[in-house]
């Protein structure tokens, strides 16, 4: 991470995937910063005159942030397959991961409770970034439903 100007970054801040900065526009220099860590949690530092650096307890799985004035905002993401497309003959699934988590994709030809099976080769460790996995068994299936599961390693 590189920074310059009138800013302070606390020691040990690393592994950020996004940063946002905010501050009071009155010229009183009430600046603050937010960062998303690879594990989907937030860190905030700087002025806290109205609580803008007090990250709410349990704020995790954060996928986007914004800061402005004396406000901080976060978008929380759950287990969601963001995109499915076909690459020649296979289904490609994309989803957001968080470090410290393990993910697997399951498929089914119907939505029955006992019909889900693991898609081979789709168990991945979270990195804090989006990943893509390939379902090589999708060809010829008239219906194919997917779900994403996560667990701690």
Short mmCIF file of C-alpha atoms in Angstrom, two decimals, residues 17 38 63 80 82-83 93-98 124 127-133:
data_model
loop_
_atom_site.label_atom_id
_atom_site.label_comp_id
_atom_site.label_asym_id
_atom_site.label_seq_id
_atom_site.Cartn_x
_atom_site.Cartn_y
_atom_site.Cartn_z
CA UNK A 17 -8.52 -5.12 -1.12
CA UNK A 38 -9.03 -9.94 2.50
CA UNK A 63 -17.70 -6.37 -0.61
CA UNK A 80 -23.75 -15.59 -3.86
CA UNK A 82 -22.23 -13.62 -9.07
CA UNK A 83 -22.05 -14.95 -12.59
CA UNK A 93 -19.29 -20.01 -12.02
CA UNK A 94 -17.85 -16.89 -10.39
CA UNK A 95 -18.21 -15.87 -6.74
CA UNK A 96 -16.54 -13.70 -4.07
CA UNK A 97 -14.39 -15.41 -1.44
CA UNK A 98 -13.02 -14.26 1.89
CA UNK A 124 -11.42 -23.57 -3.13
CA UNK A 127 -8.46 -15.31 -1.06
CA UNK A 128 -10.50 -12.16 -0.53
CA UNK A 129 -11.09 -11.94 -4.27
CA UNK A 130 -13.52 -13.30 -6.86
CA UNK A 131 -12.78 -16.81 -8.15
CA UNK A 132 -14.06 -18.87 -11.04
CA UNK A 133 -14.71 -22.60 -10.98
#
